[in-house]
Structures are given as C-alpha cells and as structure tokens.
GROMACS .gro file of C-alpha atoms in nm:
model
  391
    1MET     CA    1  -8.303  12.611  -4.387
    2ILE     CA    2  -7.937  12.697  -4.371
    3PRO     CA    3  -7.807  12.642  -4.020
    4VAL     CA    4  -7.713  12.957  -3.834
    5THR     CA    5  -7.533  12.999  -3.506
    6PRO     CA    6  -7.796  12.987  -3.227
    7VAL     CA    7  -7.801  13.221  -2.933
    8VAL     CA    8  -7.556  13.143  -2.658
    9ILE     CA    9  -7.711  12.959  -2.364
   10PRO     CA   10  -7.576  13.156  -2.068
   11GLU     CA   11  -7.641  12.870  -1.825
   12PRO     CA   12  -7.858  12.558  -1.797
   13PHE     CA   13  -8.231  12.635  -1.776
   14ALA     CA   14  -8.358  12.697  -1.419
   15GLU     CA   15  -8.004  12.656  -1.285
   16ASN     CA   16  -8.104  12.844  -0.971
   17GLY     CA   17  -8.480  12.773  -0.980
   18ALA     CA   18  -8.694  12.509  -0.812
   19LYS     CA   19  -8.661  12.183  -1.003
   20ASN     CA   20  -8.708  11.814  -0.951
   21THR     CA   21  -8.458  11.540  -1.026
   22ILE     CA   22  -8.632  11.334  -1.292
   23PRO     CA   23  -8.634  10.960  -1.205
   24ASP     CA   24  -8.584  10.677  -1.456
   25GLN     CA   25  -8.928  10.524  -1.388
   26SER     CA   26  -9.265  10.681  -1.299
   27PRO     CA   27  -9.341  10.681  -0.927
   28GLY     CA   28  -9.697  10.565  -0.994
   29GLY     CA   29 -10.001  10.611  -1.217
   30THR     CA   30 -10.185  10.832  -0.970
   31GLU     CA   31  -9.894  11.071  -0.931
   32PRO     CA   32  -9.831  11.359  -1.174
   33ASN     CA   33  -9.449  11.327  -1.158
   34ALA     CA   34  -9.263  11.290  -1.489
   35SER     CA   35  -9.000  11.018  -1.555
   36TRP     CA   36  -8.745  10.957  -1.828
   37ASN     CA   37  -8.912  10.627  -1.921
   38THR     CA   38  -9.272  10.743  -1.969
   39GLY     CA   39  -9.251  11.120  -1.962
   40PHE     CA   40  -9.554  11.279  -1.801
   41PRO     CA   41  -9.798  11.011  -1.676
   42PRO     CA   42 -10.155  10.979  -1.820
   43ILE     CA   43 -10.314  11.142  -1.514
   44THR     CA   44 -10.166  11.476  -1.623
   45MET     CA   45 -10.353  11.447  -1.951
   46ILE     CA   46 -10.703  11.408  -1.798
   47ASN     CA   47 -10.935  11.698  -1.733
   48ARG     CA   48 -10.914  11.808  -1.373
   49GLN     CA   49 -11.292  11.773  -1.340
   50ALA     CA   50 -11.251  11.406  -1.438
   51GLY     CA   51 -10.986  11.350  -1.172
   52GLY     CA   52 -10.677  11.458  -1.361
   53LYS     CA   53 -10.380  11.629  -1.204
   54PRO     CA   54 -10.171  11.911  -1.362
   55PRO     CA   55  -9.799  11.854  -1.446
   56LEU     CA   56  -9.553  11.985  -1.192
   57GLY     CA   57  -9.368  12.303  -1.277
   58ALA     CA   58  -9.060  12.170  -1.093
   59ASP     CA   59  -9.063  11.874  -1.331
   60PHE     CA   60  -9.058  12.109  -1.632
   61ASN     CA   61  -8.767  12.293  -1.476
   62GLY     CA   62  -8.589  11.963  -1.405
   63ILE     CA   63  -8.636  11.830  -1.758
   64LEU     CA   64  -8.531  12.150  -1.930
   65ASN     CA   65  -8.239  12.187  -1.690
   66ALA     CA   66  -8.111  11.837  -1.772
   67LEU     CA   67  -8.147  11.889  -2.149
   68SER     CA   68  -7.994  12.233  -2.148
   69GLN     CA   69  -7.698  12.102  -1.946
   70HIS     CA   70  -7.609  11.889  -2.251
   71ALA     CA   71  -7.658  12.182  -2.485
   72PHE     CA   72  -7.449  12.407  -2.262
   73PHE     CA   73  -7.175  12.139  -2.239
   74THR     CA   74  -7.148  12.086  -2.617
   75GLN     CA   75  -7.180  12.460  -2.680
   76SER     CA   76  -6.857  12.498  -2.481
   77GLY     CA   77  -6.677  12.256  -2.715
   78CYS     CA   78  -6.651  11.979  -2.458
   79ILE     CA   79  -6.632  11.605  -2.531
   80PHE     CA   80  -6.827  11.365  -2.313
   81PRO     CA   81  -6.621  11.123  -2.104
   82TRP     CA   82  -6.639  10.756  -2.195
   83ARG     CA   83  -6.896  10.576  -1.976
   84GLY     CA   84  -6.865  10.208  -1.892
   85SER     CA   85  -7.064   9.996  -1.650
   86GLU     CA   86  -7.079  10.112  -1.289
   87ASP     CA   87  -7.318   9.996  -1.016
   88ASP     CA   88  -7.656   9.944  -1.187
   89PHE     CA   89  -7.562  10.149  -1.493
   90PRO     CA   90  -7.468   9.913  -1.784
   91GLY     CA   91  -7.267  10.171  -1.981
   92LEU     CA   92  -7.331  10.355  -2.306
   93ASN     CA   93  -7.338  10.214  -2.658
   94TYR     CA   94  -7.088  10.370  -2.899
   95LEU     CA   95  -7.108  10.344  -3.278
   96VAL     CA   96  -6.829  10.395  -3.534
   97GLY     CA   97  -6.716  10.758  -3.539
   98ALA     CA   98  -6.816  10.836  -3.180
   99HIS     CA   99  -6.580  11.075  -3.000
  100VAL     CA  100  -6.512  11.035  -2.628
  101LEU     CA  101  -6.267  11.161  -2.368
  102GLY     CA  102  -6.068  10.884  -2.200
  103ALA     CA  103  -5.967  10.872  -1.837
  104ASP     CA  104  -5.615  10.971  -1.955
  105MET     CA  105  -5.767  11.300  -2.081
  106LYS     CA  106  -5.706  11.210  -2.446
  107GLU     CA  107  -5.966  11.208  -2.719
  108TYR     CA  108  -6.055  10.877  -2.888
  109ILE     CA  109  -6.260  10.788  -3.196
  110ALA     CA  110  -6.457  10.461  -3.223
  111VAL     CA  111  -6.346  10.234  -3.509
  112GLN     CA  112  -6.573   9.943  -3.406
  113PRO     CA  113  -6.912   9.952  -3.224
  114SER     CA  114  -6.898   9.864  -2.854
  115GLY     CA  115  -7.131   9.871  -2.555
  116PRO     CA  116  -7.372   9.656  -2.353
  117ASP     CA  117  -7.626   9.624  -2.639
  118ILE     CA  118  -7.387   9.578  -2.933
  119PRO     CA  119  -7.411   9.215  -3.062
  120ALA     CA  120  -7.083   9.021  -3.082
  121SER     CA  121  -7.001   8.818  -3.394
  122GLY     CA  122  -6.978   8.492  -3.199
  123GLY     CA  123  -7.295   8.552  -2.996
  124GLY     CA  124  -7.363   8.760  -2.690
  125TYR     CA  125  -7.266   9.121  -2.666
  126VAL     CA  126  -6.945   9.316  -2.709
  127GLY     CA  127  -6.988   9.507  -2.384
  128PRO     CA  128  -6.802   9.824  -2.281
  129ARG     CA  129  -6.450   9.869  -2.424
  130ASP     CA  130  -6.237  10.123  -2.241
  131PRO     CA  131  -6.031  10.321  -2.499
  132THR     CA  132  -5.745  10.374  -2.254
  133THR     CA  133  -5.689   9.997  -2.221
  134ASP     CA  134  -5.753   9.910  -2.587
  135SER     CA  135  -5.380   9.867  -2.660
  136ASP     CA  136  -5.441   9.677  -2.987
  137ARG     CA  137  -5.659   9.964  -3.114
  138THR     CA  138  -5.939   9.722  -3.203
  139TRP     CA  139  -6.225   9.941  -3.083
  140TRP     CA  140  -6.078  10.290  -3.050
  141ARG     CA  141  -5.797  10.493  -3.201
  142PRO     CA  142  -5.649  10.814  -3.061
  143ALA     CA  143  -5.768  11.129  -3.233
  144VAL     CA  144  -5.479  11.298  -3.417
  145THR     CA  145  -5.458  11.668  -3.339
  146GLY     CA  146  -5.244  11.938  -3.492
  147GLY     CA  147  -4.973  11.922  -3.227
  148ASP     CA  148  -4.988  11.560  -3.121
  149LEU     CA  149  -4.973  11.207  -3.257
  150PRO     CA  150  -5.118  11.005  -2.970
  151GLU     CA  151  -5.043  10.676  -3.146
  152PHE     CA  152  -4.669  10.752  -3.117
  153ASP     CA  153  -4.539  10.669  -2.770
  154GLY     CA  154  -4.191  10.813  -2.826
  155THR     CA  155  -4.042  10.481  -2.935
  156THR     CA  156  -4.279  10.303  -3.170
  157ILE     CA  157  -4.558  10.407  -3.404
  158LYS     CA  158  -4.833  10.171  -3.291
  159LEU     CA  159  -5.076   9.978  -3.504
  160ILE     CA  160  -5.422  10.132  -3.523
  161ASN     CA  161  -5.699   9.888  -3.616
  162GLY     CA  162  -5.449   9.671  -3.801
  163LYS     CA  163  -5.282   9.958  -3.982
  164TYR     CA  164  -4.988  10.187  -3.913
  165GLY     CA  165  -5.056  10.551  -3.842
  166VAL     CA  166  -4.798  10.618  -4.116
  167PRO     CA  167  -4.790  10.411  -4.438
  168GLU     CA  168  -4.509  10.162  -4.469
  169PHE     CA  169  -4.226  10.225  -4.713
  170THR     CA  170  -4.267  10.039  -5.043
  171VAL     CA  171  -3.948   9.937  -5.221
  172PRO     CA  172  -3.911  10.015  -5.592
  173THR     CA  173  -3.917   9.737  -5.849
  174ALA     CA  174  -3.817   9.713  -6.213
  175SER     CA  175  -4.167   9.816  -6.316
  176ALA     CA  176  -4.286  10.047  -6.039
  177PRO     CA  177  -4.131  10.323  -5.827
  178GLY     CA  178  -4.117  10.299  -5.450
  179LYS     CA  179  -4.351  10.488  -5.219
  180ALA     CA  180  -4.252  10.708  -4.928
  181GLY     CA  181  -4.352  10.595  -4.582
  182LEU     CA  182  -4.241  10.441  -4.256
  183VAL     CA  183  -3.890  10.292  -4.266
  184PRO     CA  184  -3.693  10.122  -3.987
  185GLY     CA  185  -3.435  10.307  -3.786
  186PRO     CA  186  -3.067  10.200  -3.791
  187HIS     CA  187  -2.936   9.976  -3.518
  188ALA     CA  188  -2.690  10.105  -3.259
  189ILE     CA  189  -2.344  10.169  -3.404
  190THR     CA  190  -2.038  10.372  -3.311
  191SER     CA  191  -2.029  10.718  -3.463
  192ASN     CA  192  -1.725  10.664  -3.685
  193LEU     CA  193  -1.897  10.367  -3.854
  194GLN     CA  194  -2.237  10.527  -3.901
  195PRO     CA  195  -2.155  10.636  -4.259
  196LEU     CA  196  -2.131  10.269  -4.354
  197ARG     CA  197  -2.496  10.207  -4.255
  198VAL     CA  198  -2.685  10.313  -4.569
  199LEU     CA  199  -3.063  10.313  -4.616
  200SER     CA  200  -3.113  10.122  -4.938
  201ALA     CA  201  -3.405  10.047  -5.167
  202ASN     CA  202  -3.499   9.737  -4.966
  203ALA     CA  203  -3.600   9.965  -4.675
  204GLN     CA  204  -3.314   9.834  -4.463
  205PHE     CA  205  -2.998   9.999  -4.332
  206ASN     CA  206  -2.747   9.786  -4.518
  207THR     CA  207  -2.376   9.780  -4.434
  208MET     CA  208  -2.107   9.882  -4.678
  209THR     CA  209  -1.798   9.671  -4.617
  210PHE     CA  210  -1.451   9.810  -4.567
  211GLY     CA  211  -1.295   9.896  -4.898
  212SER     CA  212  -1.615  10.043  -5.040
  213PHE     CA  213  -1.514  10.383  -4.904
  214ASP     CA  214  -1.260  10.523  -4.664
  215ILE     CA  215  -1.376  10.679  -4.339
  216SER     CA  216  -1.164  10.981  -4.256
  217TRP     CA  217  -0.967  10.957  -3.935
  218GLU     CA  218  -0.906  11.323  -3.859
  219ARG     CA  219  -1.094  11.280  -3.530
  220SER     CA  220  -1.198  10.980  -3.323
  221ASP     CA  221  -1.572  11.033  -3.380
  222SER     CA  222  -1.545  11.116  -3.750
  223THR     CA  223  -1.842  11.029  -3.971
  224ASN     CA  224  -1.696  11.164  -4.296
  225LEU     CA  225  -1.676  10.943  -4.603
  226VAL     CA  226  -1.382  10.996  -4.837
  227LEU     CA  227  -1.503  11.048  -5.193
  228GLY     CA  228  -1.314  11.186  -5.491
  229ALA     CA  229  -0.985  11.377  -5.482
  230GLN     CA  230  -0.863  11.719  -5.373
  231ASN     CA  231  -0.652  11.966  -5.566
  232CYS     CA  232  -0.370  12.094  -5.344
  233ALA     CA  233  -0.160  12.407  -5.372
  234ASN     CA  234   0.178  12.390  -5.542
  235GLY     CA  235   0.442  12.277  -5.293
  236THR     CA  236   0.205  12.117  -5.039
  237ASN     CA  237   0.392  11.906  -4.783
  238LEU     CA  238   0.285  11.540  -4.789
  239GLU     CA  239   0.350  11.511  -4.415
  240ASP     CA  240   0.079  11.770  -4.340
  241LEU     CA  241  -0.198  11.556  -4.493
  242LEU     CA  242  -0.362  11.349  -4.217
  243VAL     CA  243  -0.702  11.259  -4.361
  244ALA     CA  244  -0.744  10.958  -4.590
  245GLY     CA  245  -0.809  11.053  -4.950
  246ASP     CA  246  -0.652  11.130  -5.288
  247TYR     CA  247  -0.462  11.455  -5.342
  248TYR     CA  248  -0.315  11.616  -5.655
  249ALA     CA  249  -0.052  11.889  -5.688
  250SER     CA  250   0.175  12.008  -5.968
  251GLN     CA  251   0.468  12.005  -5.724
  252TRP     CA  252   0.505  11.844  -5.380
  253THR     CA  253   0.730  11.882  -5.077
  254ASN     CA  254   0.872  11.560  -4.925
  255ALA     CA  255   0.754  11.354  -5.223
  256PRO     CA  256   0.962  11.061  -5.356
  257ALA     CA  257   0.983  11.221  -5.703
  258GLU     CA  258   0.985  11.574  -5.845
  259GLY     CA  259   0.702  11.726  -6.046
  260GLU     CA  260   0.330  11.667  -6.053
  261GLY     CA  261   0.179  11.364  -5.883
  262VAL     CA  262  -0.115  11.214  -5.698
  263TYR     CA  263  -0.079  11.125  -5.329
  264SER     CA  264  -0.320  10.852  -5.215
  265LEU     CA  265  -0.336  10.824  -4.834
  266ARG     CA  266  -0.516  10.519  -4.696
  267GLU     CA  267  -0.588  10.381  -4.349
  268MET     CA  268  -0.627  10.023  -4.235
  269SER     CA  269  -0.824   9.885  -3.942
  270SER     CA  270  -0.742   9.547  -3.790
  271TYR     CA  271  -0.913   9.258  -3.965
  272GLY     CA  272  -1.209   9.138  -3.761
  273ASP     CA  273  -1.207   9.456  -3.548
  274PRO     CA  274  -1.411   9.721  -3.732
  275ASN     CA  275  -1.374   9.980  -3.457
  276PRO     CA  276  -1.011  10.001  -3.339
  277THR     CA  277  -0.901  10.294  -3.127
  278VAL     CA  278  -0.595  10.347  -3.348
  279ARG     CA  279  -0.519  10.279  -3.713
  280VAL     CA  280  -0.214  10.239  -3.929
  281SER     CA  281  -0.173  10.431  -4.256
  282HIS     CA  282  -0.021  10.341  -4.589
  283ALA     CA  283   0.016  10.556  -4.900
  284PHE     CA  284   0.081  10.548  -5.274
  285PHE     CA  285   0.248  10.825  -5.472
  286TYR     CA  286   0.179  10.832  -5.845
  287ALA     CA  287   0.469  11.034  -5.985
  288ILE     CA  288   0.314  11.159  -6.310
  289SER     CA  289   0.614  11.357  -6.431
  290ALA     CA  290   0.860  11.078  -6.346
  291ARG     CA  291   0.623  10.804  -6.464
  292LYS     CA  292   0.682  10.600  -6.148
  293LEU     CA  293   0.478  10.450  -5.863
  294PHE     CA  294   0.589  10.450  -5.498
  295TRP     CA  295   0.447  10.298  -5.180
  296ARG     CA  296   0.520  10.342  -4.810
  297GLY     CA  297   0.370  10.202  -4.490
  298GLY     CA  298   0.329  10.339  -4.140
  299VAL     CA  299   0.561  10.222  -3.865
  300VAL     CA  300   0.306  10.203  -3.583
  301ALA     CA  301  -0.068  10.268  -3.553
  302ARG     CA  302  -0.170  10.625  -3.477
  303PRO     CA  303  -0.461  10.785  -3.289
  304ALA     CA  304  -0.701  11.001  -3.487
  305GLY     CA  305  -0.570  11.343  -3.585
  306GLN     CA  306  -0.201  11.264  -3.521
  307LYS     CA  307   0.078  11.232  -3.774
  308GLN     CA  308   0.192  10.892  -3.895
  309GLU     CA  309   0.551  10.772  -3.851
  310TRP     CA  310   0.650  10.639  -4.194
  311ARG     CA  311   0.886  10.384  -4.343
  312GLU     CA  312   1.098  10.481  -4.646
  313TRP     CA  313   0.935  10.505  -4.987
  314ILE     CA  314   0.959  10.191  -5.203
  315GLU     CA  315   0.960  10.225  -5.581
  316ILE     CA  316   0.730   9.949  -5.701
  317LEU     CA  317   0.689  10.044  -6.069
  318GLY     CA  318   0.875  10.263  -6.315
  319ASP     CA  319   0.827  10.340  -6.683
  320PHE     CA  320   1.191  10.282  -6.796
  321ALA     CA  321   1.419  10.013  -6.940
  322PRO     CA  322   1.633   9.823  -6.687
  323MET     CA  323   1.997   9.941  -6.672
  324PRO     CA  324   2.247   9.674  -6.786
  325THR     CA  325   2.429   9.493  -6.506
  326LEU     CA  326   2.637   9.176  -6.466
  327SER     CA  327   2.480   9.092  -6.129
  328ALA     CA  328   2.175   8.868  -6.097
  329GLY     CA  329   1.829   9.022  -6.114
  330VAL     CA  330   1.659   9.283  -6.332
  331GLY     CA  331   1.901   9.424  -6.596
  332GLN     CA  332   2.145   9.131  -6.592
  333MET     CA  333   2.314   9.089  -6.931
  334PHE     CA  334   2.394   8.753  -7.091
  335VAL     CA  335   2.631   8.745  -7.391
  336ALA     CA  336   2.766   8.427  -7.551
  337GLY     CA  337   2.943   8.322  -7.873
  338TYR     CA  338   2.842   8.061  -8.136
  339GLY     CA  339   2.674   7.737  -8.036
  340TYR     CA  340   2.392   7.657  -7.794
  341HIS     CA  341   2.372   7.809  -7.446
  342THR     CA  342   2.133   7.804  -7.149
  343LEU     CA  343   2.001   8.128  -6.997
  344PRO     CA  344   2.051   8.177  -6.622
  345ALA     CA  345   1.767   8.032  -6.416
  346GLY     CA  346   1.480   8.254  -6.308
  347GLY     CA  347   1.316   8.569  -6.443
  348THR     CA  348   1.194   8.670  -6.787
  349TRP     CA  349   1.449   8.750  -7.056
  350TYR     CA  350   1.458   8.940  -7.383
  351VAL     CA  351   1.679   8.735  -7.619
  352GLN     CA  352   1.834   8.812  -7.957
  353THR     CA  353   2.029   8.545  -8.150
  354LEU     CA  354   2.231   8.616  -8.467
  355GLY     CA  355   2.407   8.390  -8.718
  356ILE     CA  356   2.708   8.532  -8.912
  357THR     CA  357   2.892   8.409  -9.224
  358ILE     CA  358   3.202   8.565  -9.384
  359ASP     CA  359   3.051   8.605  -9.730
  360LYS     CA  360   2.697   8.701  -9.637
  361GLY     CA  361   2.728   8.873  -9.299
  362ILE     CA  362   2.427   8.834  -9.070
  363THR     CA  363   2.218   8.559  -9.221
  364THR     CA  364   1.968   8.475  -8.947
  365GLY     CA  365   1.830   8.671  -8.651
  366THR     CA  366   1.555   8.601  -8.398
  367ALA     CA  367   1.415   8.792  -8.100
  368ALA     CA  368   1.194   8.649  -7.829
  369PHE     CA  369   1.085   8.678  -7.464
  370LEU     CA  370   1.191   8.361  -7.290
  371ALA     CA  371   1.195   8.222  -6.937
  372GLY     CA  372   1.521   8.179  -6.750
  373GLY     CA  373   1.680   7.834  -6.802
  374THR     CA  374   1.578   7.816  -7.172
  375GLN     CA  375   1.833   7.687  -7.425
  376VAL     CA  376   1.920   7.948  -7.690
  377GLY     CA  377   2.175   7.998  -7.970
  378ASN     CA  378   2.266   7.896  -8.327
  379PRO     CA  379   2.483   7.620  -8.468
  380GLY     CA  380   2.798   7.754  -8.618
  381THR     CA  381   2.927   8.109  -8.608
  382GLY     CA  382   2.711   8.370  -8.429
  383TRP     CA  383   2.626   8.512  -8.089
  384VAL     CA  384   2.351   8.548  -7.826
  385LEU     CA  385   2.251   8.870  -7.644
  386ALA     CA  386   1.993   8.859  -7.360
  387GLN     CA  387   1.879   9.086  -7.074
  388CYS     CA  388   1.666   9.000  -6.770
  389LEU     CA  389   1.351   9.216  -6.768
  390TYR     CA  390   1.171   9.076  -6.463
  391ALA     CA  391   1.330   8.885  -6.181
   0.00000   0.00000   0.00000
C-alpha cells in the first residue's frame, strides 16, 4: 500500500494509567510478569485450569507505553541522543547512515559502523565512538543543514572521512580545464600591496614584482593598480596630477614643451623595502608635437596624496639635427684642408671628404660615420667636413 500519514499520537499509551516498568529479564517461570528478553513467560500461555496465570494488564500498559514513547518522540521530529557505555549498559550499535544528536546538540551521521558489537578489522570490537570527540571524522560527520556548515569552525574547513567538505581546486592544464573548488587564502599583507598578490592558475596567491604594475599612491592604504592611460582635458596642469599613471592631453599647462603630449608619472619605493611610508616620484613627458622626450625627478620623498617637489625638466631625446658649434660635444664642426687629418677624440662623427682638381672639379667624395680619433682626408688638393653627432 502507499504510505499515508498516520493519526497523531496525542501522548504515549497509558501515560497516566497503571503500568509496570518492564525488566530486562523475566523474574521467574512461575510469575506472569513480562520482560524485554522473553516477553510474556510460558505460564501465561497455559490454561488456568492447568495452573496457568493470566498476563498482567499493567504489563500491557507498560509495554505499549514504552513503545509509544518512541513513536511519539519520532513523530515530533526528534533525533535520539548518541548512547555510549554507562554503568552496566554497553552502548548502542550504529550502522552507516545512522543519525544521532551529540552532547554538543549538533546532529551527526555515521560514516563507519561503531558500537560494542561491531567487529574491528584487527580483531576485537570497535566499541562506542562519541561523535563530539571524533575530530578526524573517521566514524561520524556533522550533518549539513541549510543554515550551517558544522565542518567549518570559522578558520578551517575540516577533513570529513578523508575528504574536504568542499572539493579542492584543480588547476588547468594544456589538455583539460581547471575545476572550481577550495583554494587557499592569501597570507597577511599590508593593504597597499594586496593588489600584487594574485590568485593564479596554480591555486596559489603569487606575487607580482615591482615593475609589473604601478600601485597608485593617492592615499596611504591604496589598493588601486595603475593600468592603461587617461585622456585629460585641454590645458590640464601637470602639477595637479598626483596618482601614478599615463595621461594624454592635446595641450598642457606647466609642460616642458607646447602642444600635445603624454605625461607618464611614476613612483619608486626603496629597494629592499616594499612598504615604505613615503615614496619619491619621477616622470617622463613625451612631447608629441615637438618630437622630444623629457624627464624629471622628485627632490624628496612625499607622503601619499601630497604634491611632489620637482627638479627641472631634462631633455633626454629630441628629433632634430645638432646645431653647429666650435665647442666640444654634440654639434662640434671639424673642417680641414687637403691632406690627412685626425678627428677630435670621443663621440661619433659624420664625415665628408672631397678631392678637387682644377680641370675636373670634384673628382672623389666619400661620406661615413666614424668614431672620434679616426684619421680622415685625401692626398692632394681637397677638404674634410665633419660634425659630432653623439658625444
């Protein structure tokens, strides 16, 4: 038949009636008292005329009361407490899947049989195993309810019967994707360096080294990574930009060159000290219109969010030919008549040599990039023209 909900038992049978407490063993063969071991004794099954005795009504009440107490208990949705050995009671035997209530008032489910009559693999018996002290979760595991994960103690997800309550994270390989699951937490780190601790495919929080990204320094506890560039309004003042990053504008205020350019603001921490309280800035300005590159460094280190005191801009690269000059260095001119001559020492030179005759004019001409100190020239009539390109 299809099970249907039975009637509600309002209370254990004969709760307020006369009833006997049923003993474990029969009090004797001549007595009509029932026991849990033998039930009603044989004398209650003999005709009274042959010397039999009738069963006791109080025994019926006692038996039905005890049985209906269990029915009434389970009807109310209760779970029986775990029972171990106490006094002469050896404890109960629990099989896999048994549900009990521990002394800590949490529900547990048996994952291995335990009890006084459960054989042990090495001989003897397993004996009672208290779920509240089974820290290795060999015999019991906490029952997971909708609002609780008893295997999580607030710090660590514990092993349950050799397995995690949550599957472990599996890293991807060249042939198989990774699987979601339990991953380790990051170790303690100051807030401004937390962005450099990145959870990678090896299920570890790996560390990006300085230079991979810039960490903005607009506040002392900043966790912002600097990625990409920002487009600034025309006429933005360079001195108002305090956060490391790259910035573009078609026209700048306080820039080393007019017109459009890219301002690259960078910050340096002290080598070997990844968490200084102050940093020093340096910056590049790529003057697009002027086709030049400038650099400047900070004078002293600055706290987060404060303006940097700067040195003067230094032009480190320009897209132009060096202006002629007679002084040593870039642009120096060297002019000599016929014969062989030696270029001034140092630098890289662009050299043109020409040979001249009266009847034919310029007869020979060479051009080359030569190192300073090189011998140049032609025999006979002619001249040498050279300019230092790089000092």
